[in-house]
Coordinates of C-alpha atoms and ligand atoms in Angstrom, one line a residue:
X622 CA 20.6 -33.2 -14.7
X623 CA 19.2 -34.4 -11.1
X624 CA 18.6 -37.4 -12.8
X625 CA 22.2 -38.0 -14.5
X626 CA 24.0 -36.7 -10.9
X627 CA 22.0 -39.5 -8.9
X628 CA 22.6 -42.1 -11.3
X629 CA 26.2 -41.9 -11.5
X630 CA 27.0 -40.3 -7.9
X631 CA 25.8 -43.4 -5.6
X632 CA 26.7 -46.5 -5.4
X633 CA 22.9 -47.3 -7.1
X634 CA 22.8 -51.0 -7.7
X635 CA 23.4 -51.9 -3.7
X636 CA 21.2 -48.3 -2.1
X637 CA 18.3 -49.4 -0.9
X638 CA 16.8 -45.8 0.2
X639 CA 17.9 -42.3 -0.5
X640 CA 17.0 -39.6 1.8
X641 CA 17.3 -35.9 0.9
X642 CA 16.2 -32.4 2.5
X643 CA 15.8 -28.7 2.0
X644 CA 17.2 -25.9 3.9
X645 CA 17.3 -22.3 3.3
X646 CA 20.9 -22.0 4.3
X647 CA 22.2 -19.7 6.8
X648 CA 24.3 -17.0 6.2
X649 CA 27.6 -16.6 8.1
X650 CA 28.1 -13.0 8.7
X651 CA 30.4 -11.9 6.8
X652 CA 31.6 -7.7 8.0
X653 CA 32.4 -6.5 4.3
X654 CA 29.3 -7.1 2.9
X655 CA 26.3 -6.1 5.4
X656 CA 23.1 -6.4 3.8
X657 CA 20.4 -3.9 4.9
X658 CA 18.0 -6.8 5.5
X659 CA 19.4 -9.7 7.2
X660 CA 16.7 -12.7 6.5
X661 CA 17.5 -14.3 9.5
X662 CA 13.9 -16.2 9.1
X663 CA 12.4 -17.4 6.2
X664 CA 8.3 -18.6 5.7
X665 CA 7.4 -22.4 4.2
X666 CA 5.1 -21.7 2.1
X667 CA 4.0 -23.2 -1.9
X668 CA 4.8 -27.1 -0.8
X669 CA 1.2 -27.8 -1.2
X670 CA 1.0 -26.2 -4.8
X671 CA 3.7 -28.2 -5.9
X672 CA 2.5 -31.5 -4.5
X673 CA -1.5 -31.1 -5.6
X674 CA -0.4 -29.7 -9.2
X675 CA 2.6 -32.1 -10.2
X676 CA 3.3 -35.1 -7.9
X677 CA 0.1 -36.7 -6.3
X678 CA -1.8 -38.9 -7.8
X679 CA -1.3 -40.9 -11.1
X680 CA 1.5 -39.3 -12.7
X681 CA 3.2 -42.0 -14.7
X682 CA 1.7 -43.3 -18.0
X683 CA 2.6 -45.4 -20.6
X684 CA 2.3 -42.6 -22.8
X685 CA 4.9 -40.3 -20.8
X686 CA 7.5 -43.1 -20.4
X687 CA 7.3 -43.5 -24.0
X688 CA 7.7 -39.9 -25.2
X689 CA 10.4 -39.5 -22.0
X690 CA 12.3 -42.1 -23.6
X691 CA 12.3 -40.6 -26.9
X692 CA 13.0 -36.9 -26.0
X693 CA 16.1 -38.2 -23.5
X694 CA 17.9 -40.5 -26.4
X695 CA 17.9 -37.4 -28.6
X696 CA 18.6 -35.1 -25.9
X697 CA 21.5 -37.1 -24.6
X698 CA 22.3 -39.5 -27.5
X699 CA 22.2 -42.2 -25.4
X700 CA 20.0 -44.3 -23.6
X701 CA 20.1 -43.1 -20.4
X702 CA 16.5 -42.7 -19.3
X703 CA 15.2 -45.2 -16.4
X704 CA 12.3 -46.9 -18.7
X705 CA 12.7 -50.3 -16.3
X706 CA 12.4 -48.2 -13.5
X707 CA 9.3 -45.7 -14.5
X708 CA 7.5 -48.9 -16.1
X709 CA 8.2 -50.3 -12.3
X710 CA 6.6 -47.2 -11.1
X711 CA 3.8 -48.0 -13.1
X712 CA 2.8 -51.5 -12.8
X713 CA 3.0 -51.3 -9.2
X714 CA 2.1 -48.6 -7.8
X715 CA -0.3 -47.5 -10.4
X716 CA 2.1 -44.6 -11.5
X717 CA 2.1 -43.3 -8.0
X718 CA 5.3 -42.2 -6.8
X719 CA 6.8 -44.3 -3.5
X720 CA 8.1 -41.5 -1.9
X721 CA 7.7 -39.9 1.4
X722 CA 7.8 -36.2 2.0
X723 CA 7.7 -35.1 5.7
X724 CA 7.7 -31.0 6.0
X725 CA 7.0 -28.5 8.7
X726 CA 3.6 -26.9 8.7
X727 CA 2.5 -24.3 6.2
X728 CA 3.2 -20.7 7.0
X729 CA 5.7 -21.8 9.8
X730 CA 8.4 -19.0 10.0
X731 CA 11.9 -21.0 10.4
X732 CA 15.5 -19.1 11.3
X733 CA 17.7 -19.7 8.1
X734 CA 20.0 -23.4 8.6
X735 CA 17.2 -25.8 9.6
X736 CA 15.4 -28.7 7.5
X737 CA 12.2 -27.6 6.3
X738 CA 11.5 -30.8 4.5
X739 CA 12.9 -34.0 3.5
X740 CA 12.5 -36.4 1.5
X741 CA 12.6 -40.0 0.7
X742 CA 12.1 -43.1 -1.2
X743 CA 9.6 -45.9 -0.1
X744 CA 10.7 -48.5 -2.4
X745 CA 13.9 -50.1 -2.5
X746 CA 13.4 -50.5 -5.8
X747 CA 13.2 -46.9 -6.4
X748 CA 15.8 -45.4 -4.5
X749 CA 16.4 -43.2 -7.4
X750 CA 13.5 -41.5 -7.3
X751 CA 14.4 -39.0 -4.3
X752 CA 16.7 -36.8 -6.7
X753 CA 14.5 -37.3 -9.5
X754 CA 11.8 -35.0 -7.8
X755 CA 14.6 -32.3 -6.7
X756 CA 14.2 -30.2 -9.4
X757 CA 10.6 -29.5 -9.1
X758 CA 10.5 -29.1 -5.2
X759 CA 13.7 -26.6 -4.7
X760 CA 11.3 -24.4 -7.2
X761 CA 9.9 -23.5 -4.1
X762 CA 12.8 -21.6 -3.3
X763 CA 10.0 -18.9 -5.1
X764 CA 7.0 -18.8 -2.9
X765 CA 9.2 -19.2 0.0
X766 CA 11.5 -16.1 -1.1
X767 CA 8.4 -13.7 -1.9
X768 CA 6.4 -14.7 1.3
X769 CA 9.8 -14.3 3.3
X770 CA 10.9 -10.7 1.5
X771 CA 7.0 -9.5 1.8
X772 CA 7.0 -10.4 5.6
X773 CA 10.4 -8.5 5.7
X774 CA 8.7 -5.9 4.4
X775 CA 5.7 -6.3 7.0
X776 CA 7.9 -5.8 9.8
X777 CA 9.7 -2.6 8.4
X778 CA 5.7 -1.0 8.2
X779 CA 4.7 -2.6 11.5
X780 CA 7.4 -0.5 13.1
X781 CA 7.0 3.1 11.4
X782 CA 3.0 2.4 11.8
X783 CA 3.6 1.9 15.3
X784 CA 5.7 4.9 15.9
X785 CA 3.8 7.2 14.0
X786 CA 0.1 6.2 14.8
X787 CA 0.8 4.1 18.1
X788 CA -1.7 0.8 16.6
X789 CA -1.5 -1.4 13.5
X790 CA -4.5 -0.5 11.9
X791 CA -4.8 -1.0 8.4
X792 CA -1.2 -2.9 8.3
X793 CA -2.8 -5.2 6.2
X794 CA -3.3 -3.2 3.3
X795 CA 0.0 -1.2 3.7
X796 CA 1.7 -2.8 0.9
X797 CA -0.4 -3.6 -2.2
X798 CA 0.7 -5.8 -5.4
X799 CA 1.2 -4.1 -8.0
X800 CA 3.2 -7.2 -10.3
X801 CA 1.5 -8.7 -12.2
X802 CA 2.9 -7.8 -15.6
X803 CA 6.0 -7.5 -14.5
X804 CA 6.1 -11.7 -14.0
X805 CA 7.6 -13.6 -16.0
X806 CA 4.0 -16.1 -16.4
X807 CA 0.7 -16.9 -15.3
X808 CA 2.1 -19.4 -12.9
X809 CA 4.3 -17.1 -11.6
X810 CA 1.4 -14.7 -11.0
X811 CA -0.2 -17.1 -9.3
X812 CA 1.9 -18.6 -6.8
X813 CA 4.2 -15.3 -6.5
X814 CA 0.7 -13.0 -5.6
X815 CA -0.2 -15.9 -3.0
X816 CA 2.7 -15.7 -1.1
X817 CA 2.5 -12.1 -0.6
X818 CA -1.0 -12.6 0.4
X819 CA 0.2 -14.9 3.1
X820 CA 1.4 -11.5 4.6
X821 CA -1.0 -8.9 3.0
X822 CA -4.4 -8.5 1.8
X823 CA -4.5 -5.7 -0.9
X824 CA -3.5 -7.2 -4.3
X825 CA -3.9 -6.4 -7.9
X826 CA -2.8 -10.0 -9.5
X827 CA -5.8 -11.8 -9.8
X828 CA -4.0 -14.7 -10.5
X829 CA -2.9 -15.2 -7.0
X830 CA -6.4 -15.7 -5.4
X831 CA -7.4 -18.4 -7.6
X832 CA -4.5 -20.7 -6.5
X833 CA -5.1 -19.9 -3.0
X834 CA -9.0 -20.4 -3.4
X835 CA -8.2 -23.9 -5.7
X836 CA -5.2 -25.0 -3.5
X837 CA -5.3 -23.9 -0.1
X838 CA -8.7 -22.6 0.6
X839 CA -9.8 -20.0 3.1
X840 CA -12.8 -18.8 4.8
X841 CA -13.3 -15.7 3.7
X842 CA -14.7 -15.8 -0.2
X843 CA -11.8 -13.9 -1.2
X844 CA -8.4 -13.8 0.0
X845 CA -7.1 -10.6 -1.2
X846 CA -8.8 -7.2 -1.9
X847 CA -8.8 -4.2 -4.2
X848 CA -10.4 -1.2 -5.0
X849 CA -11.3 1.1 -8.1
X850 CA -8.2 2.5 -9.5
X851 CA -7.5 5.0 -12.5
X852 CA -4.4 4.0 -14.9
X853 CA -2.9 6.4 -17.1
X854 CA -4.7 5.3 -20.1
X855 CA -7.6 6.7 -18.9
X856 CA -6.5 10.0 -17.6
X857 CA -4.6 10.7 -20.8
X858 CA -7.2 9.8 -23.2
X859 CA -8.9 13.1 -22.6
X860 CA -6.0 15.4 -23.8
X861 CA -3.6 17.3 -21.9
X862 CA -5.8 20.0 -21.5
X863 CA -8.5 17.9 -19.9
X864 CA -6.8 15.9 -17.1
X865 CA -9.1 18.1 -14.2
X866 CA -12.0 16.9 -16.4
X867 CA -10.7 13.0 -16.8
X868 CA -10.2 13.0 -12.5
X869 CA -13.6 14.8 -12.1
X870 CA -15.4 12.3 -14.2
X871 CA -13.7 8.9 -12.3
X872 CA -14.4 10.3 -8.6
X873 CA -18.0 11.1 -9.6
X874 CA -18.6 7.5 -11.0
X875 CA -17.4 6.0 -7.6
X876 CA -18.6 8.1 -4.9
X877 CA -19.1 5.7 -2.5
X878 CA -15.6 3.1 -2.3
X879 CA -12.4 4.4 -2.2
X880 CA -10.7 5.7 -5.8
X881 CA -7.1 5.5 -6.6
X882 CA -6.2 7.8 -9.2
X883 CA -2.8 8.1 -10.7
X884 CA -1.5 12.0 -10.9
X885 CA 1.6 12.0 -12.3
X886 CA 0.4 12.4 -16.5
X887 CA 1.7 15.5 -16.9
X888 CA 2.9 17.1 -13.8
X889 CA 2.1 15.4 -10.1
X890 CA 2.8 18.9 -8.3
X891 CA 0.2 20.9 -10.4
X892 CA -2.5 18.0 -10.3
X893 CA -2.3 18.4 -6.2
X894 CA -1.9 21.8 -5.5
X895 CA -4.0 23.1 -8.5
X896 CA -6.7 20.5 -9.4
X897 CA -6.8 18.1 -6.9
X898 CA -6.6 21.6 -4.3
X899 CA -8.3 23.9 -5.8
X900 CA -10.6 22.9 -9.1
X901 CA -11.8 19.9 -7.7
X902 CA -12.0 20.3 -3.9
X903 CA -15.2 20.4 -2.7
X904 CA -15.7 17.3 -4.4
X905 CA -13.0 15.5 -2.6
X906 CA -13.8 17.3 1.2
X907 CA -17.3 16.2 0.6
X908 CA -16.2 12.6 0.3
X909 CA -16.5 9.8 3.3
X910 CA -13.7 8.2 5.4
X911 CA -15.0 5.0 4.1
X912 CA -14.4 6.7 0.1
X913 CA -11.6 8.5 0.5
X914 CA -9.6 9.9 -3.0
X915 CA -6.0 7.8 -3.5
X916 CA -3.5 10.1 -5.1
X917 CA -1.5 7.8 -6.8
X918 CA 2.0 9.6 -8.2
X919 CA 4.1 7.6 -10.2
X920 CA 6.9 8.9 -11.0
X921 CA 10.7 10.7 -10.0
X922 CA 12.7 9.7 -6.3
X923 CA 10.1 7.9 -4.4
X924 CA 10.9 9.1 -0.9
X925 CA 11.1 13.1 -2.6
X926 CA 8.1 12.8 -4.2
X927 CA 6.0 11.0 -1.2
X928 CA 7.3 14.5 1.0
X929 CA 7.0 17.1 -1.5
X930 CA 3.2 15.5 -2.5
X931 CA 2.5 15.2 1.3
X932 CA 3.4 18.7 1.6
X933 CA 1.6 20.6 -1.4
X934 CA -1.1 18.1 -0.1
X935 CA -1.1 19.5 3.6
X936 CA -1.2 22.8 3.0
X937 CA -4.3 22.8 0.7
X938 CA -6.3 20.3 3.5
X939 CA -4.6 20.7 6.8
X940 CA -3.8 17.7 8.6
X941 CA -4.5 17.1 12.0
X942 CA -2.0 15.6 14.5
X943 CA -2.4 12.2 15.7
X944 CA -1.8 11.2 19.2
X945 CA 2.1 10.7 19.1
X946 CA 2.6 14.3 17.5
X947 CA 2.5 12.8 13.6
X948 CA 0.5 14.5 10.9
X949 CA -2.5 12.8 9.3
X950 CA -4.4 14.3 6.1
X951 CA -8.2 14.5 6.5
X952 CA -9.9 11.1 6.2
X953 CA -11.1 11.5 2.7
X954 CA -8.2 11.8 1.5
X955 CA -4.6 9.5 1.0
X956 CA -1.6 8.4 -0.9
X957 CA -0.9 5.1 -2.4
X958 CA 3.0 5.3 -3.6
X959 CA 3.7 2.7 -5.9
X960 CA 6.5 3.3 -7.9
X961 CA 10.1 2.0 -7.2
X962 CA 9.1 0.1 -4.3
X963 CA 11.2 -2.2 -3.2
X964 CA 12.5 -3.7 0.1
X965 CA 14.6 -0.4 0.5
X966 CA 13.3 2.1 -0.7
X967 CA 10.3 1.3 1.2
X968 CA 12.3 1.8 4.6
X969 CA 14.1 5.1 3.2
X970 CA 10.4 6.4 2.7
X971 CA 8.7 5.9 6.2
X972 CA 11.4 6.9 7.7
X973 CA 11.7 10.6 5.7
X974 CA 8.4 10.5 6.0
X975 CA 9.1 9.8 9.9
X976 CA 11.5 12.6 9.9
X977 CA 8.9 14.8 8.7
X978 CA 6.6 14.3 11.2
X979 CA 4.1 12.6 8.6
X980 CA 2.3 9.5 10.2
X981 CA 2.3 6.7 7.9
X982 CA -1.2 5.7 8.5
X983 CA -2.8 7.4 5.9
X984 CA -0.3 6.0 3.1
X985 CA -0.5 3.0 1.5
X986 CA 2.5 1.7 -1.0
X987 CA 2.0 -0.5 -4.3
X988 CA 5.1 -2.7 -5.5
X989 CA 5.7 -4.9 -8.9
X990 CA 8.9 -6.4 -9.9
X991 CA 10.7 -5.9 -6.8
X992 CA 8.0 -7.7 -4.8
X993 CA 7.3 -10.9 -6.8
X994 CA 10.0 -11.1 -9.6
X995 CA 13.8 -9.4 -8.8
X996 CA 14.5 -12.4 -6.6
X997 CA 16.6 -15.2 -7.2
X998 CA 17.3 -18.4 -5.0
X999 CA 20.5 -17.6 -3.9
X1000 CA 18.7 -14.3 -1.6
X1001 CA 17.8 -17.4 0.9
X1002 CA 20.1 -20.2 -0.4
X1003 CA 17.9 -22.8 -0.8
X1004 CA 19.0 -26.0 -1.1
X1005 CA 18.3 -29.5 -1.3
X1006 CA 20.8 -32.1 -0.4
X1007 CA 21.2 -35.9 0.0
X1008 CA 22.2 -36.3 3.4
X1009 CA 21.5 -40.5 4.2
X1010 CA 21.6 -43.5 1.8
X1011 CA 20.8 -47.2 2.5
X1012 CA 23.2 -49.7 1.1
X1013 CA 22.8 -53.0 1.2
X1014 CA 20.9 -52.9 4.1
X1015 CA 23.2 -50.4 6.3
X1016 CA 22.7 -46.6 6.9
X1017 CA 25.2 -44.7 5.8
X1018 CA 25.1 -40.6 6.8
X1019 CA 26.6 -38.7 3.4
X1020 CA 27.3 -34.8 3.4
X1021 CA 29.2 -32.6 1.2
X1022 CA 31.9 -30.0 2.4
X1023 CA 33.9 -28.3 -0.3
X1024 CA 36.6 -26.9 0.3
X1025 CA 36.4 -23.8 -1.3
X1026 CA 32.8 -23.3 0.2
X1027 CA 32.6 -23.9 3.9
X1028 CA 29.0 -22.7 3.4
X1029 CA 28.1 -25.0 1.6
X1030 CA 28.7 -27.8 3.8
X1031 CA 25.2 -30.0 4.0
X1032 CA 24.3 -31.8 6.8
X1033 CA 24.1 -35.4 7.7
X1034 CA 22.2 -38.4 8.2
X1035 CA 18.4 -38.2 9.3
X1036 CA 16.9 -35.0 10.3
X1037 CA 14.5 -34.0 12.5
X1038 CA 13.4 -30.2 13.9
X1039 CA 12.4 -29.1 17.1
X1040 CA 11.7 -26.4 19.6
X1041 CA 13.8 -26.1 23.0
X1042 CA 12.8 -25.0 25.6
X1043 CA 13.6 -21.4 24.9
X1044 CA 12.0 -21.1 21.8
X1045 CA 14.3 -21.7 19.3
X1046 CA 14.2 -24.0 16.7
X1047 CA 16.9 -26.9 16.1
X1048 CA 18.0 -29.3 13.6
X1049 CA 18.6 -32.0 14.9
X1050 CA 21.1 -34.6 12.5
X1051 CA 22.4 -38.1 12.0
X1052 CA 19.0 -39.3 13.3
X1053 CA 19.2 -38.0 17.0
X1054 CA 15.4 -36.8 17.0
X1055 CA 14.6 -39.4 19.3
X1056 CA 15.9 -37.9 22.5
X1057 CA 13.5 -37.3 24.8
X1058 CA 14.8 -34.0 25.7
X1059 CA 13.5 -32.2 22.7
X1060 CA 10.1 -33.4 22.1
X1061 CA 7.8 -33.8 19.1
X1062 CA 9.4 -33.7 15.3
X1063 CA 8.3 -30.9 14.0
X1064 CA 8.4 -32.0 10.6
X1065 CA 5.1 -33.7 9.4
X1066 CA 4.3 -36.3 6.4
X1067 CA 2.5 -34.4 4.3
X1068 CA 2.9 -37.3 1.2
X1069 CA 3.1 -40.7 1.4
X1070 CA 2.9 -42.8 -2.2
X1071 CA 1.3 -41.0 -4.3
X1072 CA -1.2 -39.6 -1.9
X1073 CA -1.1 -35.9 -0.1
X1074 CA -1.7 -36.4 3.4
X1075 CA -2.0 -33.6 5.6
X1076 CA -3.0 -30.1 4.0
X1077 CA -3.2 -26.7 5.5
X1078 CA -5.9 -24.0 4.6
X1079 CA -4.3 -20.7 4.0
X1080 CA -5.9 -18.8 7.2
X1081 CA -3.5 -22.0 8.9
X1082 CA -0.9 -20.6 6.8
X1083 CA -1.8 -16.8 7.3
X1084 CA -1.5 -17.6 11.3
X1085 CA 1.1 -19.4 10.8
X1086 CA 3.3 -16.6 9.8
X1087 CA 2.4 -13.6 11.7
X1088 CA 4.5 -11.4 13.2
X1089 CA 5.1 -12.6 16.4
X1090 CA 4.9 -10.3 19.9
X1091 CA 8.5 -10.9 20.1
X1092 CA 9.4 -9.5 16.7
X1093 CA 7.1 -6.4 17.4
X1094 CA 9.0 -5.7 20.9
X1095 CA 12.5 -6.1 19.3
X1096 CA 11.3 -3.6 16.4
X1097 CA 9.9 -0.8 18.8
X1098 CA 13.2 -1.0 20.9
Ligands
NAG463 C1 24.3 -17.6 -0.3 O1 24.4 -17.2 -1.6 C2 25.2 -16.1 -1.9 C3 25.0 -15.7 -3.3 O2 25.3 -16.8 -4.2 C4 26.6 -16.5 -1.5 O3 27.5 -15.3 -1.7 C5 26.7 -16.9 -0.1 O4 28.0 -17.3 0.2 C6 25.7 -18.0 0.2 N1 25.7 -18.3 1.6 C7 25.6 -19.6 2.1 C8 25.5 -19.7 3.5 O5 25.5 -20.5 1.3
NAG464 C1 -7.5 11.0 9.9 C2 -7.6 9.8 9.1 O1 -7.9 9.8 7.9 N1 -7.3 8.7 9.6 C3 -7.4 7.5 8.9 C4 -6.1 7.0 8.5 O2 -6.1 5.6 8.1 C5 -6.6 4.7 9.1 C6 -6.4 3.3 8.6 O3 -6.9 3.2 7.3 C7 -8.1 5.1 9.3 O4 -8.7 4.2 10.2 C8 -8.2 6.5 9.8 O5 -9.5 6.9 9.9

């Protein structure tokens, strides 16, 4: 489709050079429909997948032109497919691609309506081309949406952590992922988990640290974290009349690293006030701060059953007040809540749990679908637009406005982004990034022809996106 649109939209056989960019577009406020969470910012972050996997290097062949043409007569019945100009591709440039892709760094946490990359063609010859990579690159509408939504989330446990412990200790491991069978594919475990882990470092989809360790890189072995964890499988298997003997058994086999064991089999309630409280008890008080027991329910309202497990919880091991007034449960023991998690329902849970004087400190929460798969690319309205053409020689600055859609009006000409002097970030169109008055282009060539020519590591990308002092300040107002 990209391909059909640019063919018959510009005036080809004169365009010397199409230029094109990506923005997550920003919302206009509109008073009937206030979203709880505004995504006024959004993080870049999966460019470098998407270049190192599918665009660098030699990615034309004889043998791909030919089964492209092929597959495009039939699909079309016609011939519409470009074999002049991919066979072009490939006798001169050795089946690179002569484009030019200029982005802002990794990680970089942008407010909604700027450029975040562009892109454009090298070649006069191959003007085409820009459009032809659309539909792979706006794909990372994805990475971007679950790094932006996770970080969301981030913020939301920064806040109650503050106000209910007074530090951000363990923040890291606040929110753990929990999605990988709820993804739709492998490649969506992948990149999906390593976008949370831009913000997080407790993960249970695997599949996340090997594209981070293969296309990013870090210091650390390991990006992402995890510890021993009992599913229902193996509490079950021992008969309903043997669950005190299933959790004995798993919290004797790992004495000495925290256990997460899920509570909920039969009847949550009963597991904490009777087994976990009384049966098995001085097994759990003997164990370390460093090994505590997880109770892991999984099941009924999330926020109802965090408080009423919390409280069957206190009164069998009395917690002790923290120093703003909040109750903490001994160290060897937590809470891991990781069922119906979402953006939400999170918030509605630390702050009942805020309400009723529970700390949030010694609670951890697990989400699946909600954190890596029930999100579409209209959340952040990505888009990728033409917005500057070459024709026969002169630069011409296109945009579309549509009448029906004044949101959806692109912008023009050559872009650029910047920083004033305040802080903020600008986009700067029709080619103005020259003046003086606003300093450096932010945006960076990251590919040139084939070749990928800057790269970040992801503990670039993890800095990159912290929260910010400012963004602490404004949440503890
Ligand atoms: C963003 O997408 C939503 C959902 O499609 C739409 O209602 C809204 O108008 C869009 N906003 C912008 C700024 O494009
Ligand atoms: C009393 C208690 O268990 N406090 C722990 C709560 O969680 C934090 C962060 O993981 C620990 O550092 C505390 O020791």
């Amino acid at each position: 489709m990209a391909m059909l649109t640019c063919l018959i939209s510009l005036p080809f056989a004169l365009s010397l050079k199409v230029y094109s960019y990506f923005e997550c577009r920003e919302k206009r406020t509109d008073p009937t429909k206030s979203r709880k969470v505004k995504y006024d910012k959004t993080v870049f972050y999966g460019l470098q997948y998407i270049l190192n996997k599918y665009l660098k290097g030699k990615v034309v062949t004889p043998e791909k032109i030919q089964e492209a043409k092929e597959v495009y007569r039939e699909h079309f019945q016609d011939d519409v497919f470009n074999e002049k100009g991919w066979t072009y591709i490939l006798e001169k440039y050795d089946g690179h691609l002569p484009i030019e892709i200029k982005a802002v760094p990794e990680g970089s946490v942008i407010p909604r309506g700027n450029v975040l990359f562009t892109v454009e063609s090298t070649d006069p010859e191959c003007y085409w081309l820009t459009n032809w990579v659309e539909t792979i690159l706006v794909q990372i509408w994805y990475p971007i949406t679950v790094a932006t939504n996770s970080r969301e989330q981030k913020k939301i446990l920064a806040k109650y952590l503050q106000e209910t412990s007074g530090n951000l200790e363990g923040l890291a491991y606040k929110l753990h992922d929990f999605g990988y069978r709820g993804v739709s594919s492998q490649e969506t475990a992948g990149i999906g988990a390593s976008a949370h882990l831009v913000n997080f470092k407790g993960t249970d989809t695997v599949a996340g640290i090997g594209v981070i360790k293969k296309y990013y890189g870090t210091k650390d072995p390991v990006p992402g974290f995890s510890v021993p964890a009992a599913e229902h499988s193996t509490i079950t298997a021992w008969g309903k009349d043997h669950e005190k003997d299933a959790f004995e058994h798993i919290i004797k086999q790992f004495p000495n690293v925290p256990v997460s064991i899920v509570s909920d089999s039969y009847d949550i309630y009963n597991a904490c006030e009777k087994i976990w409280g009384e049966d098995l008890r001085s097994l759990i008080v003997a164990r370390s701060a460093d090994a505590p027991l997880v109770i892991r329910p999984d099941s009924g309202n999330p926020l109802d059953t965090v408080l009423k497990v919390l409280e069957i919880l206190g009164k069998k091991f009395p917690p002790v007040e923290n120093s703003k007034g909040y109750k903490v449960l001994p160290p060897y023991i937590r809470v891991i809540q990781g069922d119906g998690v979402d953006i939400n329902t999170l918030q509605e849970i630390v702050e009942g749990m805020k309400q009723h004087k529970w700390s949030i400190e010694n609670i951890s929460f697990g989400s699946g679908g909600a954190l890596l798969q029930k999100l579409t690319r209209d959340l952040l309205n990505c888009s990728f637009k033409c917005s500057y053409v070459v024709t026969n020689g002169l630069g011409v600055n296109v945009f579309k406005d549509p009448v029906a859609d004044p949101n959806k009006r692109s912008k023009k000409g050559r872009l650029s982004l910047h920083r004033t002097q305040s802080g903020d970030f600008v986009t700067l169109e029709e080619g103005k990034g020259d003046l003086e008055q606003y300093g450096v282009d932010l945006l960076h060539t990251v590919f040139l022809n084939g070749k990928i020519v800057k790269t970040y590591t992801f503990d670039e990308v993890r800095d990159n996106a912290q929260l910010k002092e400012s963004e602490l300040n404004v949440l503890l107002d």
